[in-house]
Coordinates of C-alpha atoms in Angstrom, one line a residue:
X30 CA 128.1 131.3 72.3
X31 CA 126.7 129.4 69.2
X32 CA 125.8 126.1 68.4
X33 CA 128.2 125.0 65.9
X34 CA 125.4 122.2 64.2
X35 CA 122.3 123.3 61.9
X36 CA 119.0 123.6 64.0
X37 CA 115.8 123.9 62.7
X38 CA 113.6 126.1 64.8
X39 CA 110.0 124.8 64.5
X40 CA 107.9 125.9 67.2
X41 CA 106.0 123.8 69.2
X42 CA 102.3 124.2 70.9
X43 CA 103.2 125.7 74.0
X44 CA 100.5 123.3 75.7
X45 CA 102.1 120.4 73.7
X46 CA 105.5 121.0 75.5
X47 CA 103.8 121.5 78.9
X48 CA 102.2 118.4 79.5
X49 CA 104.7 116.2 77.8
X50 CA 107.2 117.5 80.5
X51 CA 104.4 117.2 83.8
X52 CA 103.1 114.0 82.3
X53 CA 106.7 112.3 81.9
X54 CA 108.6 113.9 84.6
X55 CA 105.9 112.8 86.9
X56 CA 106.0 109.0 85.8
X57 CA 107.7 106.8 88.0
X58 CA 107.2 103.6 88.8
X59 CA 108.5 100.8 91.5
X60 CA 111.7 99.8 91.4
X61 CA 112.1 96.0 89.5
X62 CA 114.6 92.9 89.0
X63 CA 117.4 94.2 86.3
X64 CA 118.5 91.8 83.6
X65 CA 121.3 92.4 81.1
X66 CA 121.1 91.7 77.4
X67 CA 125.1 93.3 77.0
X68 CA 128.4 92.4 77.7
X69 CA 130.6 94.3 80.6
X70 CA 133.4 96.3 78.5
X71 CA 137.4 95.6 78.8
X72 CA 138.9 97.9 81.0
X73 CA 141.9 98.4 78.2
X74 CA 139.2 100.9 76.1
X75 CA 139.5 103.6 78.9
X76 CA 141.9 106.4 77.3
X77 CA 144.1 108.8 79.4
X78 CA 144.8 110.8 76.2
X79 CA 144.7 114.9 77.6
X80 CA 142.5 117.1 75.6
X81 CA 144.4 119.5 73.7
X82 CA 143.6 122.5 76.0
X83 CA 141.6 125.0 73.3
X84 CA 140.0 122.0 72.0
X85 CA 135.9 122.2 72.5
X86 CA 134.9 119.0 73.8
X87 CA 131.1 119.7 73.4
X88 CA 131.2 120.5 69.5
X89 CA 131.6 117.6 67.4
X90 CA 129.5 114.4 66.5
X91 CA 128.4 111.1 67.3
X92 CA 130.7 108.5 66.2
X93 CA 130.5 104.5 65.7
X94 CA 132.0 102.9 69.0
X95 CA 132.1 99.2 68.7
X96 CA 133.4 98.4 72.5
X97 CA 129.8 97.9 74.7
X98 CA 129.1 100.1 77.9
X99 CA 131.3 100.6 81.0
X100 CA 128.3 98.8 83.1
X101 CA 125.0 97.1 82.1
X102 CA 121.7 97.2 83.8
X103 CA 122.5 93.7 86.0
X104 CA 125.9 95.2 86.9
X105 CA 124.7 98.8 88.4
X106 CA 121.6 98.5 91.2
X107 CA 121.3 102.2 91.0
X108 CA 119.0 102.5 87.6
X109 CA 115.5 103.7 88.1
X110 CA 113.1 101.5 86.4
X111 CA 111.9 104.2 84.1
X112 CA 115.1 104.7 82.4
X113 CA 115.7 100.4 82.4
X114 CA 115.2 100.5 78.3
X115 CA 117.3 96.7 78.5
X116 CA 114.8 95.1 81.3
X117 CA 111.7 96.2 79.6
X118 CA 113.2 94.9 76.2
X119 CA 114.3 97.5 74.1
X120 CA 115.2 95.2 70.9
X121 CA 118.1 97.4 68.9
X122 CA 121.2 98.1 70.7
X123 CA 123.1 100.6 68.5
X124 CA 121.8 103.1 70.6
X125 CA 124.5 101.6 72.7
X126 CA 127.6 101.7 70.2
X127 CA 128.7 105.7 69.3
X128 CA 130.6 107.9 71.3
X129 CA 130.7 111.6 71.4
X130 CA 133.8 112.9 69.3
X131 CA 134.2 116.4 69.6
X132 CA 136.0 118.0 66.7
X133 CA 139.8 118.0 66.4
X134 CA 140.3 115.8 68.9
X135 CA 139.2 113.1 71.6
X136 CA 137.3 113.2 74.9
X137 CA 138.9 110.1 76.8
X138 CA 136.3 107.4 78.4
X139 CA 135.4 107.8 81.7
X140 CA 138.0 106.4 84.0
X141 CA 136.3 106.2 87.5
X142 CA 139.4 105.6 88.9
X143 CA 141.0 109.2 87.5
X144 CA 137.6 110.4 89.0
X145 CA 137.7 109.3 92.2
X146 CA 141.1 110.3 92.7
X147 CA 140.3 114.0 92.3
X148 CA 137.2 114.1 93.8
X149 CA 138.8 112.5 97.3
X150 CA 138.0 114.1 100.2
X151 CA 135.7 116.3 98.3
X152 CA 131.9 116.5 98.0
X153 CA 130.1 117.3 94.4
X154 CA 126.3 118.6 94.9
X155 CA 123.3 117.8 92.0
X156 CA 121.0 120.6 92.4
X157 CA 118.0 120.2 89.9
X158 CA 115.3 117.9 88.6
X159 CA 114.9 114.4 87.5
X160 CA 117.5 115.0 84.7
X161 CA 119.4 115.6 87.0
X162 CA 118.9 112.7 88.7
X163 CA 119.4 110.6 85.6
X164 CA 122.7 112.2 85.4
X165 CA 124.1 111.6 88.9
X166 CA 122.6 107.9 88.5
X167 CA 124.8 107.7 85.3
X168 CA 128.0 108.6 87.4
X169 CA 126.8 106.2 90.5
X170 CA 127.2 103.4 87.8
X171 CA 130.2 104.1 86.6
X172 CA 132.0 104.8 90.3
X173 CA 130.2 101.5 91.5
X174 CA 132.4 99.7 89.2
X175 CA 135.5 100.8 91.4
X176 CA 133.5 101.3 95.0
X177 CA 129.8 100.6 95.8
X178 CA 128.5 103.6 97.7
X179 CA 126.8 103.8 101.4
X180 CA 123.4 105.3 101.5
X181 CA 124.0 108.5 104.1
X182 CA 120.0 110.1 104.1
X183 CA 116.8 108.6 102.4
X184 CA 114.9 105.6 102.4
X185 CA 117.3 103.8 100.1
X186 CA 115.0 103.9 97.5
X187 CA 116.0 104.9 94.0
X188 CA 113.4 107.5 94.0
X189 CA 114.4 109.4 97.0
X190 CA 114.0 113.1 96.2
X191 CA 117.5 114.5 98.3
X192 CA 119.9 111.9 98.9
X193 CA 123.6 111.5 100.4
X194 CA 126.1 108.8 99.1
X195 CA 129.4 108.1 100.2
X196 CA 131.9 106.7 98.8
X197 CA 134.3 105.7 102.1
X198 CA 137.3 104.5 100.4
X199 CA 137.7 108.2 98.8
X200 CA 136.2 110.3 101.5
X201 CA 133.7 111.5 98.1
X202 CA 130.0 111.9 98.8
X203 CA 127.8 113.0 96.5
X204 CA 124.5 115.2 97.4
X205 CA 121.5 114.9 95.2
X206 CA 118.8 117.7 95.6
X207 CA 115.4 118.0 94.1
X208 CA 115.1 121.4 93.0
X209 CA 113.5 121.6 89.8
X210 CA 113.3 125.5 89.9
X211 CA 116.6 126.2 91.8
X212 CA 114.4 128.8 93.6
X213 CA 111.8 129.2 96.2
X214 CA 108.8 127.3 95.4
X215 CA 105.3 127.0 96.8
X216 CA 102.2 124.9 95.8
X217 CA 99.4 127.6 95.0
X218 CA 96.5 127.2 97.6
X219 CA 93.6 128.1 95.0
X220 CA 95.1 126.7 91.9
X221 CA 96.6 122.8 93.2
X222 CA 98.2 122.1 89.8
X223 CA 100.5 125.5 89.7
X224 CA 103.2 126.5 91.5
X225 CA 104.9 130.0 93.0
X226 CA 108.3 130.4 91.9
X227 CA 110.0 133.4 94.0
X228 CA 112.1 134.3 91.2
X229 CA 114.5 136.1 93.6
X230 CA 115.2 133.8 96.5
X231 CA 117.4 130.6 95.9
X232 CA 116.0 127.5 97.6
X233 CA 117.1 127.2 101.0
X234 CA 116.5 123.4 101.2
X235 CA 120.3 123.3 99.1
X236 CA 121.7 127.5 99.3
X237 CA 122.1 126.4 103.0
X238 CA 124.2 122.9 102.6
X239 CA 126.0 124.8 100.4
X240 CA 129.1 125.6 102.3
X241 CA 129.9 122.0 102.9
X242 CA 130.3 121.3 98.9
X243 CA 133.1 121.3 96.7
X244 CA 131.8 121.3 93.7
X245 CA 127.6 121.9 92.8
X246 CA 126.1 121.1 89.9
X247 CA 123.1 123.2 88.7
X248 CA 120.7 122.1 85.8
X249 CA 116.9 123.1 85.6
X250 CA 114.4 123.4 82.6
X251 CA 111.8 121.3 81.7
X252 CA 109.4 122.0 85.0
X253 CA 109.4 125.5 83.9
X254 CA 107.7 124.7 81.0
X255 CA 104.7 124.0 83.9
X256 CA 101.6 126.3 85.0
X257 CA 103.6 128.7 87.8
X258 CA 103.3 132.3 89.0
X259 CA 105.9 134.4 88.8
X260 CA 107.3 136.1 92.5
X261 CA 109.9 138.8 93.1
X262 CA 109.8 141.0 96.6
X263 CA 106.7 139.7 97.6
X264 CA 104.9 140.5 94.6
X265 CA 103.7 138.4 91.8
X266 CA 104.6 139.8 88.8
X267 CA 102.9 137.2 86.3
X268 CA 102.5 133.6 85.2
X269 CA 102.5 131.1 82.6
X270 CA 99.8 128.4 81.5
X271 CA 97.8 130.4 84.6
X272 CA 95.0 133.0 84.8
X273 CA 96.5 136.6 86.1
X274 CA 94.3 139.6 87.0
X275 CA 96.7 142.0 85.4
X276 CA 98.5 142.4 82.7
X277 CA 102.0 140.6 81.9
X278 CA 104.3 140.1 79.3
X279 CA 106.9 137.8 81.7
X280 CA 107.1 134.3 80.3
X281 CA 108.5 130.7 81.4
X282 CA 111.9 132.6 79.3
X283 CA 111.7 134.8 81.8
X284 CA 111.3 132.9 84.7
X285 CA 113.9 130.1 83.7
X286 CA 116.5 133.0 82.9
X287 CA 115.6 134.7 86.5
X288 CA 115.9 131.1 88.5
X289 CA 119.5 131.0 87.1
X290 CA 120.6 134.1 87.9
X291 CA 119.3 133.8 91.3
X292 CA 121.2 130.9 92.2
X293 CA 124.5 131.6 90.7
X294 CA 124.4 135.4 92.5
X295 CA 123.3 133.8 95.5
X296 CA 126.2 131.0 95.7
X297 CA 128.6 134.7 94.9
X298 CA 127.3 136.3 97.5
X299 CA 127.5 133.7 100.0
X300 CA 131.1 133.6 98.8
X301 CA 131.1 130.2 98.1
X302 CA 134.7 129.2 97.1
X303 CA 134.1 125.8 95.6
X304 CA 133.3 125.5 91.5
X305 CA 129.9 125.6 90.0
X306 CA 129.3 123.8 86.9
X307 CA 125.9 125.0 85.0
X308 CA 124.8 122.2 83.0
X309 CA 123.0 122.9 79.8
X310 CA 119.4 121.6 78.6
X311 CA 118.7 119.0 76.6
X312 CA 115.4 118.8 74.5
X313 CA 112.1 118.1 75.1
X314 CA 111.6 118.0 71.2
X315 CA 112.7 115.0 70.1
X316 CA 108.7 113.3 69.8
X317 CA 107.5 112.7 66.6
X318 CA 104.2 111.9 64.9
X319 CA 102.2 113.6 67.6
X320 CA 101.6 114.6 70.5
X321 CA 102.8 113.3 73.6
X322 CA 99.4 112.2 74.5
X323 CA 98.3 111.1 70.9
X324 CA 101.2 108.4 70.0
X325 CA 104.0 110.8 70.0
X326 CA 107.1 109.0 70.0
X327 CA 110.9 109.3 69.7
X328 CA 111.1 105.8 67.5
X329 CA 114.8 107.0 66.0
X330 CA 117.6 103.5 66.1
X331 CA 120.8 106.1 65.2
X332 CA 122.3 109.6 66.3
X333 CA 121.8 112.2 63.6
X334 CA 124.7 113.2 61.9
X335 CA 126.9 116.5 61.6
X336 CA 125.3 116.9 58.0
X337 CA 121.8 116.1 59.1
X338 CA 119.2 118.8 60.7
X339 CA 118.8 118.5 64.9
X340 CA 115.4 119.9 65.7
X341 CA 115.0 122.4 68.6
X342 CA 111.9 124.7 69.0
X343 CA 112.1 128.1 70.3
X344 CA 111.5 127.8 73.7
X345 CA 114.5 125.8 73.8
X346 CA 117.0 127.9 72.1
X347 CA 115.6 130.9 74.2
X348 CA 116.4 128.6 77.4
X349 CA 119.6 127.9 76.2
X350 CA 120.8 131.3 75.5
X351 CA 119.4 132.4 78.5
X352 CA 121.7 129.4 80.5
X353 CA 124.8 130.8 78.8
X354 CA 124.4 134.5 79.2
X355 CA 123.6 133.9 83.0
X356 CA 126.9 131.5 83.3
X357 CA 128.7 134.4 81.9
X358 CA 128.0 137.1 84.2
X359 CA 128.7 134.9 87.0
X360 CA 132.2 134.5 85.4
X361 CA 132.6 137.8 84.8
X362 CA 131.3 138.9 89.0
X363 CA 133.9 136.7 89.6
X364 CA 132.2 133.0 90.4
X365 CA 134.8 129.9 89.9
X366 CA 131.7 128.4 87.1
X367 CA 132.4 125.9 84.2
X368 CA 129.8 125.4 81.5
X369 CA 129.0 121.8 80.7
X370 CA 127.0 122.2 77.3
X371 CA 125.8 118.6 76.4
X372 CA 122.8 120.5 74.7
X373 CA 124.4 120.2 71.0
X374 CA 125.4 116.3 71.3
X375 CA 122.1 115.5 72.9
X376 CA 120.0 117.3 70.1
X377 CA 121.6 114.4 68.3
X378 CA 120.3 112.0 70.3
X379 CA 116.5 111.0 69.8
X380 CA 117.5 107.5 69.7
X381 CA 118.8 107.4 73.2
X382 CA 115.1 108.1 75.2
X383 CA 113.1 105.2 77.3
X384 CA 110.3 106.0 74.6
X385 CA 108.5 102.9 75.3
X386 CA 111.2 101.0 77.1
X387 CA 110.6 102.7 80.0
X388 CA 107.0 100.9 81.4
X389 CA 105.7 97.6 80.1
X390 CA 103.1 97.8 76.9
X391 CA 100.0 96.8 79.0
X392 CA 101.1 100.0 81.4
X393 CA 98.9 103.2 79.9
X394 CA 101.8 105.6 80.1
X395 CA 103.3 108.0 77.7
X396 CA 106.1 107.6 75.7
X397 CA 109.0 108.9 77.7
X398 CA 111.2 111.2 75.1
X399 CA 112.7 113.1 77.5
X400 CA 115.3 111.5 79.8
X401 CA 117.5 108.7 79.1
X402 CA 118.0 105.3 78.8
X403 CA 120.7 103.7 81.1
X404 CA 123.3 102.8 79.9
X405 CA 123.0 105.4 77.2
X406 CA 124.3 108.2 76.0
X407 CA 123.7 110.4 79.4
X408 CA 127.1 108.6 79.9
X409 CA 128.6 110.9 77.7
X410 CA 128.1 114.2 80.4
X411 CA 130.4 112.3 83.1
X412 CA 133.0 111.9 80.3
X413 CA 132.5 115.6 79.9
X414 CA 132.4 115.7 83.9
X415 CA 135.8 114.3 84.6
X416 CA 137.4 116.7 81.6
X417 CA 135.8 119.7 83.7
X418 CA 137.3 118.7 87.0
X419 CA 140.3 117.6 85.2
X420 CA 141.2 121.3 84.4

């Protein structure tokens, strides 16, 4: 599969990328009041148009959208403070007016009502990292306009790490499990900062809720970009960002490819009957003028075009590839598996990060160009969602 927009491969430090993902990824903060600064939309905008059936919903571009967004940050309770880019006064909100178009035709608007219709008496797993949880908070918003969920497992807080909600008046509950390698993982007693990844043995802590699930969601990159060791049959067979005693020429392309494959053949072999959808990445290289440490930022107001250049560096596209392939042999060994590949639409996106809006200007944290600002245009995957579970 290729992207079907111009990207520009320029590498970046491999250090750079590392701790711009540990830094951010790690920085949350309490939860705070939400206050709006946008109107709720009409309910007339939301299309049931089909999608012409060999249309590609995830090829296309970023077009002008004057209606505002399903929900607002004082409509939806479920928006982590670090992606609250209204509350901490984010002052342009064109970020807020485009929609994704794909090419020759039209991906209808979220209905949540369509949604929760199909998913009834179903259950839909998220099985990844904090993206991941941005996502499934996305989709919480825009259900909670029909139901508001109960809390089934957690604290209640927003930053729970594995949590249940149910949605009673459809029998729909939604898993959310923190997972950011999808396999086996171990802090490493001599180095604290680095972590085991047994590159051949799913994570348990979801694999075994597994048969409960209609539909699971998997998505994983940016941790891998971390300092781990690399595990298969017992045996480490070598690193990244760590010191080995042996030589290795096993990379985090490796090791991201690997943690896919396990979890896809291990949901076949437990012959899982439900569908998988394997969610694409979307970039960590959107910062500009520097480092993350060093005033990088991601300071863009407006998508970039279909005749403008996306940046992605080469970790990224080797990611990517390695996402599709994967997805492919699990169709092909016989896996019910969709691809959702927001990766292209999102390269488009460097106006749609927290960046600063994420922490208040006296807070010394970095400049958060890596998840996304709620609402945003994250919302865009659950209009890709309900065309997936639409088919």
């Amino acid at each position: 599969m290729v992207l079907c927009i111009k990207f520009h491969f320029s590498p970046a430090p491999a250090a750079a990328i590392f701790l711009s993902a540990v830094i951010i990824l790690s920085c949350f903060t309490d939860l705070i009041p939400f206050k709006s600064y946008i109107n709720f939309p009409s309910a007339s905008y939301l299309s049931s148009a089909p999608v012409p059936p060999k249309c590609d919903i995830f090829r296309g571009e970023w077009v002008p959208d004057p209606h505002s967004p399903q929900y607002t940050n004082e409509t939806c309770s479920y928006i982590q403070a670090n992606q609250n880019c209204m509350f901490y006064g984010r002052p342009d909100l064109e970020f807020l007016k485009w929609r994704w178009k794909p090419d020759g035709c039209d991906l209808p608007r979220f209905d949540p009502h369509k949604f929760l219709q199909i998913v009834g008496n179903k259950t839909l797993a998220f099985v990844g990292d904090s993206l991941s949880r941005n996502h499934y908070q996305s989709l919480i918003c825009l259900l909670s306009q029909v139901e508001s969920p109960k809390n089934l497992a957690g604290t209640g807080s927003l930053y729970d790490l594995n949590k249940i909600m149910y949605f009673e008046g459809y029998n729909f509950t939604i898993y959310i499990f923190w997972t950011p390698f999808l396999v086996r993982t171990e802090k490493d007693a001599d180095n604290p900062g680095a972590s085991r990844l047994y590159l051949d043995e799913a994570d348990d802590k979801w694999l075994s809720a597994v048969p409960r699930f209609d539909y699971v969601l998997l998505s994983a990159a940016n941790w891998f970009t971390t300092a781990t060791y690399f595990y298969e049959r017992g045996q480490l067979v070598g690193g990244q960002f760590v010191a080995l005693n042996f030589t290795s020429n096993l990379t985090n392309r490796y090791s991201h490819r690997m943690a896919f494959r396990t979890a896809l053949r291990a949901l076949n072999g437990i012959g899982f009957r439900g569908k998988v959808i394997v969610r694409t990445l979307t970039p960590v290289s959107h910062f500009e003028g520097g480092p993350w440490n060093d005033g990088g930022d991601c300071p863009r107001t407006r998508p970039y075009q279909a005749n403008e250049t996306a940046q992605m560096n080469d970790m990224e596209r080797d990611f990517y590839t390695g996402q599709v392939e994967e997805f492919k042999d699990a169709a092909a060994r016989g896996l019910d598996v969709a691809l959702m590949d927001p990766t292209a639409a999102m390269l488009m996106r460097p106006d749609g990060h927290p960046s600063r809006y994420g922490h208040w200007p006296n807070e010394k944290l970095q400049n958060d160009c890596i998840h996304w600002c709620l609402p945003g245009p994250i919302d865009a995957w659950n209009d890709m969602l309900l065309h997936i579970l639409s088919d």
